[in-house]
Coordinates of C-alpha atoms and ligand atoms in Angstrom, one line a residue:
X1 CA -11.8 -43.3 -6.2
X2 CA -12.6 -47.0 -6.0
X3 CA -13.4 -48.9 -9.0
X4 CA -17.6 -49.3 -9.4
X5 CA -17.2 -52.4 -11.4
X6 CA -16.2 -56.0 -10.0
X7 CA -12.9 -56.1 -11.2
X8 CA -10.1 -53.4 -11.7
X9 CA -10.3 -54.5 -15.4
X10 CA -13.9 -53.5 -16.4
X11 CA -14.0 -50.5 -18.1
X12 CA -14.3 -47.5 -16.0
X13 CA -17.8 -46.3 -15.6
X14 CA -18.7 -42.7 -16.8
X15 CA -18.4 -41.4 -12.9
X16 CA -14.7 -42.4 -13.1
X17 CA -14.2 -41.3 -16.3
X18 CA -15.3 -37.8 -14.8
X19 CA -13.3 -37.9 -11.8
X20 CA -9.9 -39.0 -14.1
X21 CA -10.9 -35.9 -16.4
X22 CA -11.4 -33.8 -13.1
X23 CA -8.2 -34.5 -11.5
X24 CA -6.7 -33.0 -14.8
X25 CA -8.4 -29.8 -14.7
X26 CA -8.0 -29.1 -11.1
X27 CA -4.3 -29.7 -11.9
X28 CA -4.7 -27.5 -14.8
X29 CA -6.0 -24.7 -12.6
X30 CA -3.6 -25.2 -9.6
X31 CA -0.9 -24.7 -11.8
X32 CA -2.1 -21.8 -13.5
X33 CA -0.7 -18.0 -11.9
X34 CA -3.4 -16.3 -10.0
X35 CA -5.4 -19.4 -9.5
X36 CA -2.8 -21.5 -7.4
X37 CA -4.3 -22.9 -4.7
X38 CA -2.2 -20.1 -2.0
X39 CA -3.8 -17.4 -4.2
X40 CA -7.5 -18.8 -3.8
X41 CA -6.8 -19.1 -0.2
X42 CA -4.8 -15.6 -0.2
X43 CA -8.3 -14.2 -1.4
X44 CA -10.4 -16.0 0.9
X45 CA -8.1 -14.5 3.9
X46 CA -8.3 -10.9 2.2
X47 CA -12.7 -11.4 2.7
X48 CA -13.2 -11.3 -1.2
X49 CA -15.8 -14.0 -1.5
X50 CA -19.2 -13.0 -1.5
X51 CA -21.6 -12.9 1.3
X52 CA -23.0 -16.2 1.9
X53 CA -26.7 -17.4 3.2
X54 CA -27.2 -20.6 5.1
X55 CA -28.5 -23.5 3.6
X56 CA -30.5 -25.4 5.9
X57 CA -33.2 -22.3 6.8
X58 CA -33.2 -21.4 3.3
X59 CA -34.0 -24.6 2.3
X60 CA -36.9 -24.6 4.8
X61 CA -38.0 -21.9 3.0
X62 CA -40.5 -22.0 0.1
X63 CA -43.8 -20.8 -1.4
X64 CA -45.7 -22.7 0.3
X65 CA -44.4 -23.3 3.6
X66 CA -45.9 -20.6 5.7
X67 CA -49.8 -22.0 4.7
X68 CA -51.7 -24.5 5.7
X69 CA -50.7 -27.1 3.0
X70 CA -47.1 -26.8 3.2
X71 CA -45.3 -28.5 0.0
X72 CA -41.5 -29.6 -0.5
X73 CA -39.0 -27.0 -1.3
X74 CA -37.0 -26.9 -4.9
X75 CA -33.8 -27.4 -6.0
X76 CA -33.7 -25.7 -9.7
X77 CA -30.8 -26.8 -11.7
X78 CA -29.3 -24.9 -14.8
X79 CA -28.3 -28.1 -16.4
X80 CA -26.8 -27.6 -20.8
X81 CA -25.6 -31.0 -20.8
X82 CA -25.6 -34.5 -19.5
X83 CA -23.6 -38.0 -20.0
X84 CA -27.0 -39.5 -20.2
X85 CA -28.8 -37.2 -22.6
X86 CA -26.2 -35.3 -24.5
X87 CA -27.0 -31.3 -25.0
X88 CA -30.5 -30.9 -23.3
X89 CA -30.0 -26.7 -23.7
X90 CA -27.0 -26.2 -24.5
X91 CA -27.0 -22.2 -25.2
X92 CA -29.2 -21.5 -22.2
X93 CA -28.9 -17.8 -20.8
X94 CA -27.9 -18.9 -16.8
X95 CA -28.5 -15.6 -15.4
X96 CA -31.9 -15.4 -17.3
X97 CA -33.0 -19.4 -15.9
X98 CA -31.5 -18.6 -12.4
X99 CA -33.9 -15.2 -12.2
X100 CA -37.0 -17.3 -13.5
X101 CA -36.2 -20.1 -10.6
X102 CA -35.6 -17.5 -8.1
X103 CA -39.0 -16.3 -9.3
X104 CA -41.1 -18.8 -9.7
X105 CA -39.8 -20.1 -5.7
X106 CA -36.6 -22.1 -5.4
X107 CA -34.8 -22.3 -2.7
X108 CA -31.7 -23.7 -4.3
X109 CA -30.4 -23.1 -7.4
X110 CA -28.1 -25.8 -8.9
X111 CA -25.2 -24.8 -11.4
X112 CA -23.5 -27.3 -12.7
X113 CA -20.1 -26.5 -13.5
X114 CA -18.5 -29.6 -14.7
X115 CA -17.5 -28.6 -18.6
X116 CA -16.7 -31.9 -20.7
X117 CA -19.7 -33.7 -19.6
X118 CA -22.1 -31.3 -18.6
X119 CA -20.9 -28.0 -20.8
X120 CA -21.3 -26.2 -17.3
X121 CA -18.2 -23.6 -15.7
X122 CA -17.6 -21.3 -12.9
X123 CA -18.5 -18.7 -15.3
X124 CA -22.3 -19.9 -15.2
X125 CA -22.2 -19.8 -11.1
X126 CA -21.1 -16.5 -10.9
X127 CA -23.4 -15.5 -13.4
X128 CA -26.7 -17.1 -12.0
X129 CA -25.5 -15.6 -8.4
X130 CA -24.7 -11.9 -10.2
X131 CA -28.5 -12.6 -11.7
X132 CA -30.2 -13.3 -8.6
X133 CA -28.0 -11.6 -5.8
X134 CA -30.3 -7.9 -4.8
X135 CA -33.8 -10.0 -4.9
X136 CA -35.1 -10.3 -1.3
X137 CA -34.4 -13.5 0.1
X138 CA -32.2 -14.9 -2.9
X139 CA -32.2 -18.7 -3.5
X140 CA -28.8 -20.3 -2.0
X141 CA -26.3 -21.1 -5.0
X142 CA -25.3 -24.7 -5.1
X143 CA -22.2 -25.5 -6.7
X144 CA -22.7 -29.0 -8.4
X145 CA -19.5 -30.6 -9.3
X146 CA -17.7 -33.5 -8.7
X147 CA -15.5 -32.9 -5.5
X148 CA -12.2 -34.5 -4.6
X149 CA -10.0 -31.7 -3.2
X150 CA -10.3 -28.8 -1.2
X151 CA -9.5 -26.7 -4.0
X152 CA -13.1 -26.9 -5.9
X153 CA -14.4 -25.6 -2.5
X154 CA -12.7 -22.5 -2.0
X155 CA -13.4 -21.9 -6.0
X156 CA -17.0 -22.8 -5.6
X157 CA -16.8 -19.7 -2.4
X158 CA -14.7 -17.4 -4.4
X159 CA -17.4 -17.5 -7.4
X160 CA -20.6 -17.1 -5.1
X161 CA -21.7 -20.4 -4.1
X162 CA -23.0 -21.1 -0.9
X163 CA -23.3 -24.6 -0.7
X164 CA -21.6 -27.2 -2.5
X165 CA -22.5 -30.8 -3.3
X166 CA -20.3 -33.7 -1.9
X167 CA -20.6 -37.3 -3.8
X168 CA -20.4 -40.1 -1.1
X169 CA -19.6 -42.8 -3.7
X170 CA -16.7 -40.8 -5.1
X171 CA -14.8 -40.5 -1.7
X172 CA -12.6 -42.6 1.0
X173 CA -14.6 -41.7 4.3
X174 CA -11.6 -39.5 5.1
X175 CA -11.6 -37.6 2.5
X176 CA -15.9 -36.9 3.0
X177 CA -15.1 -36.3 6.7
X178 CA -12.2 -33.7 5.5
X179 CA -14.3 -32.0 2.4
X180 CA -17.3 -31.6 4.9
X181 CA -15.1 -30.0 7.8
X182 CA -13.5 -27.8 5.5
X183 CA -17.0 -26.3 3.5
X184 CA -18.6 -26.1 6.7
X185 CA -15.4 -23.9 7.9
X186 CA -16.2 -21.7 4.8
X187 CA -19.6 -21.4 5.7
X188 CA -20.9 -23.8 3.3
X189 CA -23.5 -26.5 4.4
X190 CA -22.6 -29.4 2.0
X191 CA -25.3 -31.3 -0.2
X192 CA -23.8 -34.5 0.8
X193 CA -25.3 -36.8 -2.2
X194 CA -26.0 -41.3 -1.8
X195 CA -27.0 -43.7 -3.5
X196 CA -27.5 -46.5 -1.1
X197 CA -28.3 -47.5 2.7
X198 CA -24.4 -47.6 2.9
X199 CA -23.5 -44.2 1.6
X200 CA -26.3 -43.2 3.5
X201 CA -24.5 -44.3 6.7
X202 CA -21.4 -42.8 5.7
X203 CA -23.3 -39.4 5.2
X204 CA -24.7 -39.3 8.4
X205 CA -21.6 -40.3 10.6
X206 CA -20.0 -37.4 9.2
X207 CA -23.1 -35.1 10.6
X208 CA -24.3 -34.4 7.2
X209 CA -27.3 -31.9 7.6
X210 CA -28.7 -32.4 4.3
X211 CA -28.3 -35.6 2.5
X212 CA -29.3 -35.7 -1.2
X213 CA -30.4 -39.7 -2.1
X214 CA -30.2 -39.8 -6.2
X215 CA -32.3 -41.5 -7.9
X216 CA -29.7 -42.1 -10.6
X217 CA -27.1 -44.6 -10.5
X218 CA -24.1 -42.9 -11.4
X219 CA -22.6 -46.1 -12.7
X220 CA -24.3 -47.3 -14.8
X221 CA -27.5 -44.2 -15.6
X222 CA -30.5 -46.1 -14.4
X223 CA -32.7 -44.2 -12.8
X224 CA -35.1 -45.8 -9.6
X225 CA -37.5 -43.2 -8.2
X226 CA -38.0 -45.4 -5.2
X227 CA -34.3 -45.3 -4.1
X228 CA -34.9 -41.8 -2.3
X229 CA -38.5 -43.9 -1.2
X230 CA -36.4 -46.4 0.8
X231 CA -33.8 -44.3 2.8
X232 CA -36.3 -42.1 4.4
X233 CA -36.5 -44.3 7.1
X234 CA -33.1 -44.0 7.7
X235 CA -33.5 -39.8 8.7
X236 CA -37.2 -39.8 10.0
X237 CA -35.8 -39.2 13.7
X238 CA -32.9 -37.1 12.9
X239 CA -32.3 -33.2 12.5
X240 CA -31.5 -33.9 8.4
X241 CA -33.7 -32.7 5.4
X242 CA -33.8 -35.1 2.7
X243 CA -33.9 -34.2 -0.7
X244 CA -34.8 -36.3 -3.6
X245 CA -32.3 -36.1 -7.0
X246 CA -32.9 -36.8 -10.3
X247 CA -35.4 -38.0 -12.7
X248 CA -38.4 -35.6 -11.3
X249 CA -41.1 -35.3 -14.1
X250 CA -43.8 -34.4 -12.6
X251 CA -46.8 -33.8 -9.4
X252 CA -47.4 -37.1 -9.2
X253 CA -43.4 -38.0 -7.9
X254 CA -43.5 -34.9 -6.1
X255 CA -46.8 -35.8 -4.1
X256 CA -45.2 -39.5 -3.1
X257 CA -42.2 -37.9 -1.8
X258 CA -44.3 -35.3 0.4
X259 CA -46.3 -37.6 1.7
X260 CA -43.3 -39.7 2.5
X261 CA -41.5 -37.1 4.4
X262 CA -39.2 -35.8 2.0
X263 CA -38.1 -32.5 2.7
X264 CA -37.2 -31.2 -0.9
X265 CA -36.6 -32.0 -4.8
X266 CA -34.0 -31.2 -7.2
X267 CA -35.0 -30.7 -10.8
X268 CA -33.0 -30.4 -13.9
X269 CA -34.2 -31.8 -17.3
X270 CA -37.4 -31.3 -16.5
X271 CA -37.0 -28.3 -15.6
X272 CA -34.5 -26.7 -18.6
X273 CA -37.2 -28.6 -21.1
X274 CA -40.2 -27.2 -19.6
X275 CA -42.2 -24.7 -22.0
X276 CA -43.2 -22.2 -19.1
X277 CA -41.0 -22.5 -16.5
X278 CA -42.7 -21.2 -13.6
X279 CA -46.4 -22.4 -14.3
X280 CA -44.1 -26.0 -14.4
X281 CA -42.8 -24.8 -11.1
X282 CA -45.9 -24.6 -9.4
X283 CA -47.7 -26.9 -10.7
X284 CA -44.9 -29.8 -9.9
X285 CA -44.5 -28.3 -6.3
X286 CA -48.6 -27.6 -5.8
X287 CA -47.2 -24.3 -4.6
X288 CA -49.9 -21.3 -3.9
X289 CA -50.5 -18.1 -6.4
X290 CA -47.3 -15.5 -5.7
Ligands
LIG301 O1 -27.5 -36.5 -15.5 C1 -26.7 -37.4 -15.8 O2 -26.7 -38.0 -16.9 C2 -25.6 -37.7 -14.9 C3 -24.7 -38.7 -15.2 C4 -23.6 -39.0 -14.4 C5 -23.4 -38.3 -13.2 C6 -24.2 -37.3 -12.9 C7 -25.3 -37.0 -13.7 N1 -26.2 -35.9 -13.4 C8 -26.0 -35.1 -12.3 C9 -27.2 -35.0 -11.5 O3 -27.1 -35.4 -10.4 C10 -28.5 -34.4 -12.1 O4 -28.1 -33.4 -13.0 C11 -29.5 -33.9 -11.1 O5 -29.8 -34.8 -10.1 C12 -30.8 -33.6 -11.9 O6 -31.3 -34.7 -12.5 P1 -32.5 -34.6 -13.6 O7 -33.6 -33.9 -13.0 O8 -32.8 -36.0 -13.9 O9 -32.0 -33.9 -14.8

């Protein structure tokens, strides 16, 4: 991963710092019996992940999209953890949050499974799917973590994802191009996440379907709601949904983005710190009575 700062000797910036830790766990795991990477790909041959549904029509799908006022979709996320606040829920049930999102409407759930940072693990994927897997049109599972190797994305299949999110400012172009050609091979429409007109451009010459703009800077944790704002442009004409990331409080963000074009949001703190969950839900998304 390049360096975000100017010079190679700034301190590294908390993205790096959770790439540098990530390398060591997926090393960790490689090296471990059962989970080498020829067993994981041994199990994928043998048909032992679990079905998968597609992203982009599921996505399309919401509470509100067959009336006459359709609304954006939602991305829920089961979030314990982050850099930025420290423990926002740290003992939350995930199977019992990923029922109420599937609920209350999302169309995505998002698990993070990133465990220094975020107190997230594969653990809470499997068991949001597990929660949410016999309900009639189930929510696609989203596998957030920060991806570098192949390996995270046949773990992310293996323990019921069906999507999985791809960080353009954390990856040579090659290696985006590679990652994306080899989740879409699995099934998996990435969530292919930028910060910038730039990333933006890189995301889209890969054929990126769904393109994520966050509003957070991942350098530095600043947080600009109009960043998603000023790369819509950028998609209006093109088969992409846009989704906006991070730092979602409330109706009011929600109804710029709609009216902007903006195709869906994904929620966390917000979210994990809301007092009802689903009246939250519906009142963010100005969603219809189930
Ligand atoms: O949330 C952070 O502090 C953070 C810091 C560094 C890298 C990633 C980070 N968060 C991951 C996310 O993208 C968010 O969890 C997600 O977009 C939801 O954001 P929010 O609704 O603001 O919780």
């Amino acid at each position: 991963m390049s360096k975000g700062g100017d010079s190679a000797s700034n301190p590294p910036t908390i993205l790096e710092k959770i790439y540098a830790q990530r390398q060591k766990d997926v090393e960790i795991a490689k090296a471990t019996p059962g989970t080498r990477p020829e067993e994981l790909e041994a199990y994928l041959k043998m048909g032992l992940a679990p079905p998968l549904i597609p992203l982009v029509p599921r996505l399309k799908r919401n509470p509100s999209s067959a009336t006459a006022r359709p609304s954006l979709s939602l991305m829920a996320e089961i979030k314990r953890a982050s850099p930025s606040k420290g423990d926002i829920a740290p003992y939350v049930n995930p199977a019992a949050q990923a029922l109420l999102y599937a609920q209350a409407g999302a169309s995505v759930i998002s698990v993070l499974t990133e465990p220094t940072w975020f107190k997230g693990s594969l653990l809470d994927l499997r068991l949001a799917r597990q929660a949410v897997d016999a309900l009639p049109d189930r929510p696609a599972l989203l596998r957030k973590e920060f991806v570098f190797a192949e390996y995270q994305i046949a773990e992310a299949r293996l323990w019921g994802a069906d999507t999985v999110l791809l960080i353009v400012a954390m990856l040579a172009q090659e290696q985006l191009e590679r990652l994306y050609a080899y989740s879409v091979a699995l099934g998996m429409e990435p969530l292919v996440e930028v910060n910038n007109a730039r990333e933006m451009e890189r995301a889209l010459a890969v054929g990126a379907k769904v393109v994520g703009v966050n509003n957070r800077n991942l350098h530095d944790f600043s947080v600009d709601m109009g960043t998603t704002s000023g790369l819509v442009d950028m998609v209006r004409e093109r088969d992409v949904l846009l989704c906006a990331l991070s730092g979602i409080q409330g109706p009011d963000d929600v109804k710029v983005y709609g009216e902007q074009g903006v195709h869906a949001v994904l929620v966390g703190e917000s979210l994990m710190r809301a007092a009802d969950t689903t009246a939250f839900i519906k009142k963010l998304l100005d969603w219809p009575d189930a």
